[in-house]
Amino acid sequence: MAGQGNGNTSGGHRSRHDWVDFAKGFCIVAVVTMWVVGEMQGYVNRGEAGWLGYFAVFAKPFRMPDFFLISGLFLSRVIDRPWRHYLDTKVVHYLYFFVLWTLIVVPATWLLGHDTPATATEALSDLAWRLYDPFQMLWFVMMLSVYFVATRLLRRVPVWLLMPAALLLMLFPLETGIYHVDRFGVYFGYFYAGHVFADRFFAMADWARAHRRRAVAIVLVWALINGTLVKLQLTESILATTVLGFAGISAVVVISALVSEQRWAGLLKYLGRTSITVYLGFYLPMIVLVPLLRGSAIGQQHSLVGTLALVGCIGGAVLMAEIARRIGLGFLYERPSWARLAPARATPQATDESKRQQPA
């Protein structure tokens, strides 16, 4: 299919594409920031979440679009593989974590006093509902499986026809009352663009590295425009959101290409490579940490509370995963053999590919 990215499998693949890990790490931080700020809104007035609140608002136009676009970047490598293998890695993989963590997170929130059901029947009903209408952040994991299937089924449709259709679905959202149908068009355009225009984004990253001064200048102009429009609340229309979404994605690609080779960028690249660990695990520490910090002696120092909560959520998620693996609960983060339709590929290239395509 014209315009599809096939990546670079040469010896320079890892160094050239490390920016993808950095971008995923940046996005996971932006998403956790959004949730921390949202949790803080239960304790402080809107706009009083310190610097974290400003960052969350600034990143709103592009944080989720970037997530979905990055998830589609390497899809062309596997989209033509046999259906059994494709469904295993692109559907069962995500549905496994979606179902498992729904059964973990929802009851855990009840134990912490959040919307606790009155009876066992009500609890089972709520859990069943959450498998249809995902709980909080888990909707992203579920929608990825839908997007992978849709893109595979539509791969023979010309890009010039399907891309405009995807954009129209973003601009004119469906309102059928059916969750998966209505949410499908919101971000599919970004995911599909990441798939069919992957080569363009890799070329953009290469250009940024070759023209650093111009790239920095462009990023500064973008930051000024994005910040101004957000400040003036001119980003709420769907058209503005779409334009700023693609602009923000491009800026993240350029920024990632410019700084991913720096030594200090290692932490964000690590978070990008282990993004599913952070994404699945940050919520439970968050709903414990924010109330505790708000009720402590530093409770009125909003920036400090937000910063500590952000670091604690991400660090807590990584620590939880490490403990789980050490005590034999690795299945919480790594899909076991019984949950596979096809044998896992053990080649270095396949391992690297699998890590890069985890949810950001």
Tab-separated table of C-alpha atoms in Angstrom:
chain	number	residue	atom	x	y	z
A	1	MET	CA	0.000	0.000	0.000
A	2	ALA	CA	1.456	3.360	-0.981
A	3	GLY	CA	2.758	5.432	1.876
A	4	GLN	CA	3.034	2.556	4.348
A	5	GLY	CA	6.054	2.541	6.589
A	6	ASN	CA	8.211	-0.533	6.650
A	7	GLY	CA	10.742	0.818	9.093
A	8	ASN	CA	14.479	0.377	8.743
A	9	THR	CA	15.859	-3.037	9.495
A	10	SER	CA	19.458	-2.166	8.854
A	11	GLY	CA	22.131	-2.086	11.547
A	12	GLY	CA	21.204	1.526	12.292
A	13	HIS	CA	17.572	0.642	13.041
A	14	ARG	CA	17.827	0.926	16.809
A	15	SER	CA	19.635	4.289	16.883
A	16	ARG	CA	17.449	5.805	14.180
A	17	HIS	CA	14.209	4.702	15.806
A	18	ASP	CA	15.026	5.241	19.478
A	19	TRP	CA	13.015	8.440	19.195
A	20	VAL	CA	9.882	6.261	19.104
A	21	ASP	CA	10.613	5.013	22.623
A	22	PHE	CA	11.246	8.573	23.792
A	23	ALA	CA	7.988	9.759	22.225
A	24	LYS	CA	6.060	6.941	23.906
A	25	GLY	CA	7.713	7.779	27.224
A	26	PHE	CA	6.819	11.441	26.846
A	27	CYS	CA	3.228	10.531	26.032
A	28	ILE	CA	2.836	8.159	28.967
A	29	VAL	CA	4.015	10.938	31.285
A	30	ALA	CA	1.539	13.340	29.663
A	31	VAL	CA	-1.330	10.870	30.102
A	32	VAL	CA	-0.502	10.106	33.738
A	33	THR	CA	-0.272	13.865	34.294
A	34	MET	CA	-3.794	14.250	32.917
A	35	TRP	CA	-5.140	11.615	35.311
A	36	VAL	CA	-3.308	13.065	38.322
A	37	VAL	CA	-4.677	16.512	37.567
A	38	GLY	CA	-8.148	15.038	37.120
A	39	GLU	CA	-7.862	13.293	40.502
A	40	MET	CA	-6.654	16.518	42.111
A	41	GLN	CA	-9.711	18.349	40.803
A	42	GLY	CA	-11.706	16.520	43.452
A	43	TYR	CA	-9.751	18.429	46.091
A	44	VAL	CA	-8.821	21.758	44.516
A	45	ASN	CA	-10.560	24.270	42.291
A	46	ARG	CA	-10.145	24.017	38.540
A	47	GLY	CA	-6.845	25.566	37.486
A	48	GLU	CA	-5.223	25.067	40.904
A	49	ALA	CA	-3.217	21.943	40.165
A	50	GLY	CA	0.068	23.839	39.875
A	51	TRP	CA	2.414	23.465	36.945
A	52	LEU	CA	1.011	20.009	36.304
A	53	GLY	CA	-2.353	21.553	35.454
A	54	TYR	CA	-0.798	23.879	32.876
A	55	PHE	CA	1.117	21.016	31.286
A	56	ALA	CA	-2.003	18.829	31.146
A	57	VAL	CA	-3.956	21.561	29.351
A	58	PHE	CA	-1.070	22.290	26.967
A	59	ALA	CA	-0.738	18.610	26.025
A	60	LYS	CA	-4.472	17.970	25.638
A	61	PRO	CA	-4.624	18.464	21.825
A	62	PHE	CA	-1.965	15.852	21.095
A	63	ARG	CA	-1.374	13.426	23.976
A	64	MET	CA	-3.946	10.765	22.973
A	65	PRO	CA	-3.594	11.328	19.192
A	66	ASP	CA	0.142	10.752	19.595
A	67	PHE	CA	-0.490	7.540	21.516
A	68	PHE	CA	-2.636	6.100	18.748
A	69	LEU	CA	-0.429	7.282	15.894
A	70	ILE	CA	2.689	5.739	17.447
A	71	SER	CA	0.788	2.483	17.932
A	72	GLY	CA	0.316	2.285	14.160
A	73	LEU	CA	3.885	3.110	13.095
A	74	PHE	CA	5.190	-0.452	12.796
A	75	LEU	CA	1.949	-2.131	11.752
A	76	SER	CA	3.005	-2.643	8.133
A	77	ARG	CA	5.553	-5.243	9.301
A	78	VAL	CA	2.861	-7.638	10.488
A	79	ILE	CA	-0.393	-6.680	8.791
A	80	ASP	CA	-0.057	-9.313	6.051
A	81	ARG	CA	0.872	-12.169	8.352
A	82	PRO	CA	-1.561	-15.116	8.728
A	83	TRP	CA	-4.761	-14.227	10.560
A	84	ARG	CA	-3.988	-16.559	13.457
A	85	HIS	CA	-0.707	-14.828	14.232
A	86	TYR	CA	-2.168	-11.391	13.595
A	87	LEU	CA	-5.152	-11.927	15.897
A	88	ASP	CA	-2.847	-13.322	18.558
A	89	THR	CA	-0.483	-10.346	18.638
A	90	LYS	CA	-2.882	-7.550	17.767
A	91	VAL	CA	-6.194	-8.571	19.329
A	92	VAL	CA	-5.855	-11.309	21.934
A	93	HIS	CA	-2.762	-9.571	23.322
A	94	TYR	CA	-4.641	-6.380	24.140
A	95	LEU	CA	-7.923	-8.036	25.120
A	96	TYR	CA	-6.030	-10.220	27.615
A	97	PHE	CA	-4.717	-7.182	29.463
A	98	PHE	CA	-8.013	-5.353	29.110
A	99	VAL	CA	-10.065	-8.136	30.714
A	100	LEU	CA	-7.450	-9.010	33.345
A	101	TRP	CA	-6.942	-5.452	34.532
A	102	THR	CA	-10.655	-4.709	34.478
A	103	LEU	CA	-11.052	-7.583	36.934
A	104	ILE	CA	-8.241	-6.130	39.052
A	105	VAL	CA	-8.772	-2.386	38.984
A	106	VAL	CA	-12.557	-2.216	39.352
A	107	PRO	CA	-12.763	-4.375	42.531
A	108	ALA	CA	-9.684	-2.579	43.913
A	109	THR	CA	-11.462	0.769	43.586
A	110	TRP	CA	-14.418	-0.699	45.469
A	111	LEU	CA	-12.114	-1.739	48.319
A	112	LEU	CA	-10.838	1.836	48.435
A	113	GLY	CA	-14.381	3.121	48.809
A	114	HIS	CA	-15.089	4.256	45.249
A	115	ASP	CA	-18.661	3.451	44.073
A	116	THR	CA	-18.793	0.218	46.046
A	117	PRO	CA	-21.727	-1.967	44.898
A	118	ALA	CA	-24.315	-2.915	47.512
A	119	THR	CA	-24.700	-6.574	46.527
A	120	ALA	CA	-22.783	-9.357	44.803
A	121	THR	CA	-25.253	-9.248	41.929
A	122	GLU	CA	-24.649	-5.537	41.476
A	123	ALA	CA	-20.893	-6.126	41.573
A	124	LEU	CA	-21.056	-8.799	38.855
A	125	SER	CA	-23.319	-6.573	36.781
A	126	ASP	CA	-20.890	-3.678	37.105
A	127	LEU	CA	-17.938	-5.855	36.095
A	128	ALA	CA	-19.829	-7.163	33.077
A	129	TRP	CA	-20.712	-3.612	32.080
A	130	ARG	CA	-17.072	-2.562	32.328
A	131	LEU	CA	-16.159	-5.247	29.822
A	132	TYR	CA	-18.429	-3.430	27.395
A	133	ASP	CA	-17.880	0.156	28.537
A	134	PRO	CA	-14.228	0.190	29.703
A	135	PHE	CA	-13.243	1.551	33.094
A	136	GLN	CA	-11.275	4.796	33.031
A	137	MET	CA	-7.936	4.429	31.204
A	138	LEU	CA	-8.581	0.844	30.009
A	139	TRP	CA	-10.604	2.067	27.016
A	140	PHE	CA	-7.333	2.740	25.172
A	141	VAL	CA	-6.200	-0.878	25.447
A	142	MET	CA	-9.561	-2.140	24.218
A	143	MET	CA	-9.770	0.312	21.297
A	144	LEU	CA	-6.334	-0.719	20.037
A	145	SER	CA	-7.603	-4.234	19.375
A	146	VAL	CA	-10.554	-2.773	17.446
A	147	TYR	CA	-8.278	-0.523	15.360
A	148	PHE	CA	-5.919	-3.379	14.511
A	149	VAL	CA	-8.778	-5.533	13.235
A	150	ALA	CA	-10.367	-2.665	11.294
A	151	THR	CA	-7.078	-1.719	9.622
A	152	ARG	CA	-6.427	-5.323	8.613
A	153	LEU	CA	-9.908	-5.679	7.122
A	154	LEU	CA	-9.604	-2.363	5.274
A	155	ARG	CA	-6.007	-2.746	4.088
A	156	ARG	CA	-7.063	-3.120	0.431
A	157	VAL	CA	-8.991	0.160	0.469
A	158	PRO	CA	-6.918	2.919	-1.207
A	159	VAL	CA	-5.322	5.388	1.185
A	160	TRP	CA	-6.737	8.323	-0.766
A	161	LEU	CA	-10.218	7.018	0.014
A	162	LEU	CA	-9.868	5.665	3.561
A	163	MET	CA	-7.832	8.531	5.050
A	164	PRO	CA	-10.430	11.221	4.172
A	165	ALA	CA	-13.163	8.911	5.485
A	166	ALA	CA	-11.257	8.529	8.764
A	167	LEU	CA	-10.881	12.307	9.012
A	168	LEU	CA	-14.603	12.789	8.384
A	169	LEU	CA	-15.359	10.386	11.232
A	170	MET	CA	-13.171	12.542	13.474
A	171	LEU	CA	-14.841	15.772	12.381
A	172	PHE	CA	-18.376	14.371	12.500
A	173	PRO	CA	-18.463	11.813	15.338
A	174	LEU	CA	-21.109	9.118	15.259
A	175	GLU	CA	-23.795	9.163	17.946
A	176	THR	CA	-25.427	5.751	17.786
A	177	GLY	CA	-25.349	5.040	21.507
A	178	ILE	CA	-23.153	1.968	20.852
A	179	TYR	CA	-19.852	2.539	22.659
A	180	HIS	CA	-17.445	0.900	20.210
A	181	VAL	CA	-19.081	2.463	17.173
A	182	ASP	CA	-19.192	5.978	18.621
A	183	ARG	CA	-15.618	5.891	19.936
A	184	PHE	CA	-14.189	4.288	16.802
A	185	GLY	CA	-13.937	7.443	14.717
A	186	VAL	CA	-12.511	9.677	17.445
A	187	TYR	CA	-8.914	8.463	17.100
A	188	PHE	CA	-8.881	5.991	14.211
A	189	GLY	CA	-7.596	8.669	11.826
A	190	TYR	CA	-4.456	9.117	13.913
A	191	PHE	CA	-3.845	5.382	14.199
A	192	TYR	CA	-4.361	4.878	10.462
A	193	ALA	CA	-2.115	7.855	9.647
A	194	GLY	CA	0.634	6.317	11.755
A	195	HIS	CA	0.315	3.139	9.716
A	196	VAL	CA	0.113	4.483	6.164
A	197	PHE	CA	2.374	7.518	6.636
A	198	ALA	CA	4.988	5.867	8.849
A	199	ASP	CA	7.752	6.550	6.327
A	200	ARG	CA	6.877	10.257	6.422
A	201	PHE	CA	7.223	10.401	10.205
A	202	PHE	CA	10.524	8.520	10.152
A	203	ALA	CA	11.739	10.905	7.444
A	204	MET	CA	10.605	13.852	9.594
A	205	ALA	CA	12.709	12.537	12.472
A	206	ASP	CA	15.732	12.128	10.176
A	207	TRP	CA	15.234	15.668	8.846
A	208	ALA	CA	15.102	17.080	12.384
A	209	ARG	CA	18.409	15.454	13.252
A	210	ALA	CA	20.003	16.786	10.076
A	211	HIS	CA	18.624	20.340	10.507
A	212	ARG	CA	18.643	20.912	14.253
A	213	ARG	CA	18.453	24.706	14.292
A	214	ARG	CA	15.492	24.856	11.944
A	215	ALA	CA	13.815	22.043	13.842
A	216	VAL	CA	14.220	23.843	17.172
A	217	ALA	CA	12.820	27.033	15.651
A	218	ILE	CA	9.782	25.177	14.312
A	219	VAL	CA	9.146	23.544	17.683
A	220	LEU	CA	9.314	26.916	19.448
A	221	VAL	CA	6.813	28.427	17.010
A	222	TRP	CA	4.512	25.445	17.464
A	223	ALA	CA	4.737	25.666	21.265
A	224	LEU	CA	3.834	29.368	21.148
A	225	ILE	CA	0.859	28.796	18.831
A	226	ASN	CA	-0.402	25.732	20.724
A	227	GLY	CA	-0.034	27.444	24.089
A	228	THR	CA	-1.759	30.611	22.895
A	229	LEU	CA	-4.725	28.777	21.378
A	230	VAL	CA	-5.108	26.658	24.513
A	231	LYS	CA	-4.915	29.751	26.717
A	232	LEU	CA	-7.581	31.508	24.639
A	233	GLN	CA	-9.715	28.342	24.742
A	234	LEU	CA	-9.797	28.157	20.956
A	235	THR	CA	-9.031	24.436	20.797
A	236	GLU	CA	-12.408	23.009	21.747
A	237	SER	CA	-13.863	22.698	18.241
A	238	ILE	CA	-13.331	19.326	16.587
A	239	LEU	CA	-11.608	20.922	13.581
A	240	ALA	CA	-9.141	22.809	15.789
A	241	THR	CA	-8.529	19.684	17.849
A	242	THR	CA	-7.773	17.658	14.720
A	243	VAL	CA	-5.374	20.219	13.260
A	244	LEU	CA	-3.598	20.758	16.567
A	245	GLY	CA	-3.504	17.009	17.094
A	246	PHE	CA	-1.478	16.389	13.939
A	247	ALA	CA	0.642	19.493	14.582
A	248	GLY	CA	1.383	18.301	18.109
A	249	ILE	CA	2.235	14.813	16.883
A	250	SER	CA	4.720	16.291	14.402
A	251	ALA	CA	6.244	18.419	17.161
A	252	VAL	CA	6.645	15.397	19.440
A	253	VAL	CA	8.366	13.496	16.610
A	254	VAL	CA	10.788	16.384	16.048
A	255	ILE	CA	11.465	16.891	19.759
A	256	SER	CA	11.996	13.162	20.261
A	257	ALA	CA	14.404	12.959	17.336
A	258	LEU	CA	16.382	15.941	18.668
A	259	VAL	CA	16.797	14.780	22.253
A	260	SER	CA	16.429	10.992	22.284
A	261	GLU	CA	20.182	10.484	21.845
A	262	GLN	CA	20.945	12.541	24.930
A	263	ARG	CA	21.992	10.621	28.019
A	264	TRP	CA	19.335	12.217	30.218
A	265	ALA	CA	16.644	10.976	27.829
A	266	GLY	CA	17.235	7.400	28.963
A	267	LEU	CA	14.501	7.513	31.598
A	268	LEU	CA	11.795	8.500	29.120
A	269	LYS	CA	13.005	5.885	26.639
A	270	TYR	CA	12.788	3.277	29.382
A	271	LEU	CA	9.235	4.361	30.200
A	272	GLY	CA	8.425	4.160	26.491
A	273	ARG	CA	9.750	0.607	26.216
A	274	THR	CA	7.755	-0.431	29.307
A	275	SER	CA	4.738	1.751	28.582
A	276	ILE	CA	2.205	-1.023	29.132
A	277	THR	CA	3.565	-1.517	32.651
A	278	VAL	CA	3.027	2.149	33.493
A	279	TYR	CA	-0.288	2.421	31.684
A	280	LEU	CA	-1.831	-0.567	33.440
A	281	GLY	CA	-0.354	0.128	36.848
A	282	PHE	CA	-0.463	3.865	37.543
A	283	TYR	CA	-4.159	4.189	38.417
A	284	LEU	CA	-4.216	2.330	41.728
A	285	PRO	CA	-1.243	4.213	43.244
A	286	MET	CA	-2.814	7.465	42.035
A	287	ILE	CA	-6.139	7.092	43.822
A	288	VAL	CA	-4.223	6.357	47.035
A	289	LEU	CA	-1.433	8.917	46.730
A	290	VAL	CA	-3.394	12.037	45.798
A	291	PRO	CA	-5.734	11.952	48.825
A	292	LEU	CA	-2.813	11.137	51.140
A	293	LEU	CA	-0.705	14.013	49.837
A	294	ARG	CA	-3.666	16.400	49.906
A	295	GLY	CA	-4.278	15.543	53.550
A	296	SER	CA	-0.634	15.949	54.555
A	297	ALA	CA	1.303	19.020	55.693
A	298	ILE	CA	2.118	19.907	52.071
A	299	GLY	CA	-1.487	19.605	50.955
A	300	GLN	CA	-1.816	23.254	49.926
A	301	GLN	CA	1.343	23.249	47.816
A	302	HIS	CA	-0.369	22.157	44.639
A	303	SER	CA	2.689	21.937	42.397
A	304	LEU	CA	4.560	19.847	44.955
A	305	VAL	CA	1.579	17.557	45.532
A	306	GLY	CA	1.128	17.071	41.788
A	307	THR	CA	4.819	16.413	41.204
A	308	LEU	CA	5.087	13.866	44.008
A	309	ALA	CA	1.885	12.172	42.870
A	310	LEU	CA	3.127	11.974	39.274
A	311	VAL	CA	6.487	10.504	40.282
A	312	GLY	CA	4.813	8.199	42.790
A	313	CYS	CA	2.261	6.886	40.274
A	314	ILE	CA	4.843	6.106	37.625
A	315	GLY	CA	7.399	4.771	40.101
A	316	GLY	CA	4.705	2.779	41.857
A	317	ALA	CA	3.585	1.195	38.602
A	318	VAL	CA	7.152	0.143	37.732
A	319	LEU	CA	7.757	-1.150	41.269
A	320	MET	CA	4.493	-3.123	41.267
A	321	ALA	CA	5.508	-4.812	38.021
A	322	GLU	CA	8.958	-5.696	39.344
A	323	ILE	CA	7.517	-7.174	42.554
A	324	ALA	CA	4.879	-9.098	40.588
A	325	ARG	CA	7.538	-10.707	38.405
A	326	ARG	CA	9.660	-11.651	41.417
A	327	ILE	CA	6.810	-13.357	43.262
A	328	GLY	CA	5.443	-15.311	40.324
A	329	LEU	CA	2.749	-12.885	39.158
A	330	GLY	CA	4.415	-11.961	35.900
A	331	PHE	CA	1.228	-12.897	34.035
A	332	LEU	CA	-0.143	-9.512	35.127
A	333	TYR	CA	2.218	-7.832	32.643
A	334	GLU	CA	3.365	-10.599	30.310
A	335	ARG	CA	0.813	-12.743	28.478
A	336	PRO	CA	1.269	-16.424	29.391
A	337	SER	CA	1.389	-19.239	26.829
A	338	TRP	CA	-2.151	-20.426	27.607
A	339	ALA	CA	-3.492	-17.031	26.478
A	340	ARG	CA	-1.927	-17.289	23.010
A	341	LEU	CA	-3.346	-18.368	19.681
A	342	ALA	CA	0.099	-18.780	18.136
A	343	PRO	CA	3.582	-19.548	19.536
A	344	ALA	CA	5.557	-16.463	20.539
A	345	ARG	CA	8.403	-15.584	18.211
A	346	ALA	CA	11.713	-15.549	20.020
A	347	THR	CA	13.905	-13.785	17.443
A	348	PRO	CA	15.591	-10.519	18.529
A	349	GLN	CA	13.815	-8.606	15.754
A	350	ALA	CA	10.406	-9.931	16.809
A	351	THR	CA	11.118	-9.160	20.460
A	352	ASP	CA	12.083	-5.581	19.627
A	353	GLU	CA	9.039	-5.217	17.377
A	354	SER	CA	6.720	-6.527	20.108
A	355	LYS	CA	8.049	-4.039	22.621
A	356	ARG	CA	7.668	-1.122	20.263
A	357	GLN	CA	4.046	-1.955	19.556
A	358	GLN	CA	2.915	-2.119	23.190
A	359	PRO	CA	0.338	0.476	24.244
A	360	ALA	CA	1.975	3.752	24.934
